[in-house]
């Protein structure tokens, strides 16, 4: 039995198990697909930026944590509400994997930074210098070798170079260099750095998860399988058939929690940017992609909803997507504002060519 009423486009029904009846539905479907495509590449710029800078301190720890929790709740909500396509489930899993990569980068580079600080602090400690004896108590016995001449301890400059070499070896240099380090440096024991790593602030740039269908509300009565090329669209066993009411209610509740995590993650990142008075290290292209993806996603839901009841059913995901667009724009504006202030400050430095000309204002520069 077909899950769609008479008049649905066969292409979408056969290959995507979705019911598209008119051009409005088709545009909403396309918006949902484009949203997924934008999310697949949204976090790549930040991952690459962390690798290049060998640091993830620009990200708030709470931002990352809440983003991961939001995506996890999104996946749970999809499974509870039911009628989800496998592509939706796989996309939600992909989001969680990307969140995990960012968190692992944050932990890894934060640990490296603490080890570098530990090495520098050890090298900065004053070391006792023992003066050589002024006279010998007795002459060396014949046929014996005198002790080697006194060799002073390394200077502070050479110690700083050792600390730099330790940091490079820890940061991805030759692994063989680690074998020559002292045990106290290899242990990595030391106080936490009071900068970015000590203050957990991690945000997520993704707003709203994926509802049960591509860009629209759940399709009622969808069968357990049906696809093109002889491949069935498998569904989760405990959600096949008539979905219990408690599962749908629980899925909606988890969806609201997911949206709260998404919104809270942005707030955490905004606060950290304001405290640092900088957004250096943030890949603003990630937030630009998030804005595009969330706008497309919200538009897809609105285009596929024809009644107030359908809009209410998609409210958690609408809040998670469109509700975070404004906050993503705040982060984007923060980044451009702080970058412009830094550029103007550099222009006013002596020798920059701008300070010597008083008639030329920063605005004209």
XYZ file of C-alpha atoms in Angstrom:
365
model
C 0.000 0.000 0.000
C 1.401 3.398 -0.969
C 2.065 5.801 1.938
C 1.106 8.811 -0.196
C -2.301 9.880 -1.436
C -3.183 9.979 -5.108
C -1.388 12.726 -7.012
C 2.028 12.516 -5.323
C 5.108 12.672 -7.511
C 6.324 9.133 -8.058
C 10.010 10.104 -8.128
C 10.033 11.443 -4.560
C 7.832 8.620 -3.316
C 9.971 5.837 -4.798
C 13.476 7.150 -4.187
C 13.009 9.261 -1.046
C 9.865 7.774 0.503
C 8.458 11.311 0.740
C 5.120 12.688 -0.400
C 5.470 15.698 -2.703
C 2.227 16.885 -4.298
C 2.994 20.300 -5.796
C 5.713 22.826 -6.549
C 5.600 24.211 -3.007
C 6.349 20.784 -1.571
C 9.155 20.314 -4.101
C 10.778 23.620 -3.129
C 10.508 22.692 0.546
C 12.085 19.318 -0.179
C 14.943 20.974 -2.078
C 15.510 23.410 0.800
C 15.824 20.497 3.208
C 18.342 18.728 0.984
C 20.422 21.902 0.546
C 20.361 22.403 4.308
C 21.842 18.949 4.840
C 24.507 19.676 2.225
C 25.472 22.904 3.996
C 25.754 21.113 7.323
C 27.982 18.403 5.889
C 30.729 20.970 5.262
C 29.905 23.615 7.884
C 32.368 22.482 10.555
C 35.252 21.670 8.230
C 36.664 25.254 8.260
C 36.882 25.232 12.062
C 38.564 21.827 12.129
C 41.131 23.004 9.565
C 41.674 26.261 11.485
C 42.344 24.353 14.709
C 44.913 22.181 12.933
C 46.704 25.178 11.420
C 46.779 27.144 14.675
C 47.483 24.057 16.799
C 44.948 25.471 19.211
C 41.205 25.418 19.834
C 41.151 28.029 22.611
C 38.910 30.308 20.550
C 36.052 27.862 21.036
C 34.095 27.873 24.245
C 34.087 24.554 26.057
C 30.412 25.010 26.909
C 29.728 25.790 23.265
C 31.158 22.438 22.190
C 29.514 20.511 25.028
C 26.065 22.002 24.454
C 26.366 21.505 20.718
C 27.119 17.820 21.235
C 24.240 17.473 23.710
C 21.913 19.250 21.290
C 22.807 16.905 18.437
C 22.471 13.883 20.709
C 19.002 14.977 21.823
C 18.148 15.665 18.188
C 18.995 12.074 17.252
C 17.029 10.669 20.198
C 14.046 12.854 19.305
C 14.118 11.612 15.710
C 14.077 8.002 16.838
C 11.264 8.562 19.329
C 9.011 10.561 17.002
C 9.454 7.901 14.313
C 8.693 7.939 10.585
C 12.228 9.172 10.010
C 14.128 8.398 6.831
C 17.449 6.580 7.201
C 19.187 9.591 5.668
C 17.927 11.731 8.545
C 19.302 9.299 11.098
C 22.656 9.028 9.345
C 22.907 12.816 9.078
C 22.244 13.224 12.806
C 24.934 10.627 13.526
C 27.329 12.518 11.266
C 26.681 15.691 13.251
C 27.611 13.890 16.470
C 30.828 12.594 14.894
C 31.846 16.103 13.815
C 31.109 17.442 17.302
C 33.305 14.725 18.752
C 36.164 15.694 16.428
C 35.992 19.321 17.601
C 35.915 18.272 21.256
C 38.885 15.941 20.773
C 40.797 18.799 19.137
C 39.959 21.061 22.066
C 41.207 18.514 24.599
C 44.300 17.538 22.600
C 45.538 21.050 21.870
C 44.666 22.189 25.390
C 46.817 19.388 26.816
C 49.699 20.366 24.525
C 49.439 23.970 25.647
C 49.577 23.004 29.323
C 52.644 20.853 28.665
C 54.376 23.744 26.922
C 53.617 26.012 29.865
C 54.948 23.340 32.207
C 58.194 23.114 30.226
C 58.628 26.888 30.230
C 57.993 27.132 33.977
C 60.592 24.445 34.671
C 63.160 26.228 32.532
C 62.406 29.556 34.220
C 63.277 28.248 37.701
C 66.671 29.474 39.005
C 69.199 26.667 39.201
C 72.040 26.616 41.787
C 75.534 27.148 40.391
C 78.400 25.530 42.339
C 81.678 27.449 42.158
C 84.796 25.371 41.446
C 87.198 24.862 44.384
C 89.899 27.534 44.791
C 92.647 25.083 45.662
C 93.276 21.395 45.650
C 93.533 19.564 48.912
C 96.232 17.350 47.483
C 97.753 16.621 44.155
C 96.324 13.817 42.101
C 98.031 10.494 42.557
C 100.309 9.344 39.776
C 98.851 7.224 36.990
C 95.388 8.622 37.729
C 93.269 10.920 35.606
C 92.143 14.244 36.958
C 88.427 14.983 37.147
C 86.955 16.621 34.043
C 86.853 20.394 34.120
C 83.803 22.081 35.580
C 81.023 22.604 33.053
C 78.403 25.196 34.011
C 74.706 24.436 33.787
C 72.826 25.560 30.676
C 72.021 29.211 30.525
C 68.520 30.588 30.606
C 68.632 31.213 26.848
C 69.503 27.606 26.095
C 66.804 26.511 28.524
C 64.248 28.576 26.650
C 65.332 26.903 23.438
C 64.846 23.519 25.093
C 61.323 24.528 26.121
C 60.610 25.610 22.553
C 61.929 22.304 21.242
C 59.715 20.474 23.730
C 56.682 22.405 22.539
C 57.454 21.603 18.910
C 58.026 17.952 19.646
C 54.725 17.841 21.522
C 52.958 19.752 18.793
C 53.482 17.174 16.093
C 57.217 17.175 15.347
C 59.499 14.143 15.186
C 58.114 11.535 17.615
C 61.650 10.285 18.229
C 62.427 13.551 19.979
C 60.074 12.635 22.811
C 62.350 9.874 23.975
C 65.037 12.363 25.077
C 62.761 14.434 27.279
C 63.044 14.283 31.082
C 60.442 12.167 32.874
C 58.969 15.177 34.657
C 58.226 16.794 31.295
C 56.726 13.637 29.862
C 54.356 13.301 32.816
C 52.598 16.534 31.847
C 51.655 17.254 35.453
C 51.040 20.899 36.139
C 48.484 23.495 36.897
C 45.717 24.114 34.398
C 46.187 27.128 32.276
C 43.763 29.773 33.449
C 43.042 30.884 29.895
C 40.705 29.200 27.440
C 41.082 25.631 28.680
C 40.147 26.403 32.297
C 36.961 28.154 31.400
C 34.602 25.730 29.804
C 32.686 27.443 27.128
C 31.717 25.512 24.116
C 29.041 26.404 21.624
C 27.528 24.828 18.721
C 26.778 26.574 15.483
C 24.062 24.134 14.429
C 20.516 25.102 15.103
C 17.784 22.593 14.974
C 18.048 18.982 14.074
C 16.322 17.217 11.290
C 12.630 16.436 11.659
C 11.356 13.081 10.510
C 11.256 14.057 6.832
C 13.370 16.188 4.532
C 12.278 19.734 5.248
C 8.787 18.878 6.440
C 6.691 17.382 9.220
C 6.456 13.639 9.839
C 4.706 11.609 7.184
C 1.897 9.678 8.778
C 1.561 6.009 7.986
C 4.864 5.603 6.166
C 5.699 1.941 5.577
C 8.768 0.179 6.911
C 10.405 -0.016 3.511
C 10.168 0.993 -0.079
C 12.933 2.344 -2.239
C 14.483 2.327 -5.641
C 16.945 -0.168 -7.058
C 15.638 -3.021 -4.921
C 16.976 -1.444 -1.711
C 14.508 -1.069 1.145
C 14.560 1.959 3.427
C 15.052 0.181 6.719
C 13.564 1.634 9.857
C 14.220 1.134 13.505
C 12.452 -2.050 14.691
C 10.819 -0.621 17.819
C 9.310 2.250 15.803
C 7.844 0.199 12.958
C 4.101 0.272 12.560
C 1.815 2.319 14.785
C 4.020 4.600 16.863
C 2.849 4.805 20.491
C 1.678 8.169 21.675
C 4.145 8.244 24.559
C 7.033 7.955 22.087
C 5.825 10.938 20.085
C 5.314 13.021 23.225
C 8.744 12.047 24.524
C 10.284 12.841 21.148
C 8.730 16.310 21.192
C 10.040 16.906 24.717
C 13.545 15.836 23.723
C 13.257 18.113 20.687
C 12.595 21.091 22.957
C 15.611 20.149 25.087
C 17.710 19.917 21.930
C 16.655 23.414 20.870
C 17.519 24.766 24.323
C 21.020 23.292 24.037
C 21.487 24.810 20.575
C 20.459 28.279 21.747
C 22.521 28.010 24.937
C 25.611 27.009 22.995
C 25.532 30.252 21.013
C 25.146 32.312 24.165
C 28.228 30.647 25.656
C 30.346 31.479 22.602
C 29.101 35.071 22.521
C 30.077 35.496 26.185
C 33.547 34.068 25.602
C 34.144 36.322 22.604
C 33.138 39.335 24.702
C 35.441 38.297 27.555
C 38.383 37.805 25.190
C 37.476 40.928 23.198
C 38.474 38.874 20.211
C 37.179 36.176 17.903
C 40.601 35.279 16.543
C 40.800 31.541 15.927
C 37.102 31.195 15.111
C 36.258 30.169 11.564
C 33.545 32.674 10.725
C 32.768 30.659 7.607
C 31.433 27.935 9.926
C 28.862 30.334 11.355
C 28.050 31.688 7.897
C 27.356 28.136 6.724
C 25.271 27.550 9.860
C 23.170 30.624 9.091
C 22.532 29.423 5.526
C 21.755 25.869 6.657
C 19.345 26.972 9.388
C 17.535 29.413 7.107
C 17.103 26.717 4.459
C 15.983 24.217 7.070
C 13.410 26.552 8.596
C 12.138 27.535 5.150
C 11.725 23.868 4.265
C 9.576 23.264 7.337
C 7.429 26.343 6.721
C 6.874 25.418 3.071
C 5.819 21.872 3.954
C 3.421 22.922 6.739
C -0.168 23.664 5.702
C -1.873 23.978 9.087
C -1.272 25.311 12.573
C -1.169 21.759 13.910
C 1.698 20.864 11.581
C 3.597 23.998 12.584
C 3.076 23.195 16.254
C 4.405 19.686 15.697
C 7.566 21.116 14.151
C 7.937 23.919 16.708
C 10.962 22.432 18.544
C 12.939 22.102 15.324
C 11.809 25.520 14.090
C 13.051 27.122 17.306
C 16.316 25.227 17.106
C 16.945 26.384 13.542
C 15.494 29.873 13.113
C 16.020 30.744 16.783
C 19.774 30.339 16.458
C 20.123 32.321 13.233
C 20.062 35.635 15.120
C 22.685 34.395 17.601
C 24.877 33.090 14.795
C 24.687 36.530 13.215
C 25.783 38.090 16.524
C 28.860 35.826 16.574
C 29.610 36.690 12.959
C 29.314 40.423 13.681
C 31.545 39.993 16.749
C 34.232 38.398 14.620
C 34.212 41.114 11.973
C 34.079 43.897 14.596
C 37.044 42.630 16.611
C 39.037 41.988 13.441
C 38.414 45.553 12.263
C 39.459 46.986 15.653
C 42.674 44.988 15.553
C 43.411 46.200 12.033
C 42.866 49.840 13.043
C 45.100 49.413 16.106
C 47.885 47.998 13.958
C 47.580 50.912 11.558
C 48.169 53.388 14.398
C 51.472 51.795 15.434
C 54.645 53.811 14.695
C 56.188 52.854 11.395
C 52.941 51.570 9.931
C 52.689 54.542 7.573
C 49.402 55.767 9.017
C 50.430 57.389 12.302
C 52.889 59.703 10.535
C 50.117 61.337 8.511
C 47.798 63.166 10.974
C 45.525 64.331 8.175
C 44.629 60.771 7.355
C 41.989 59.367 9.659
C 41.448 55.638 10.359
C 38.136 55.805 8.535
C 39.890 57.081 5.415
C 42.526 54.383 5.765
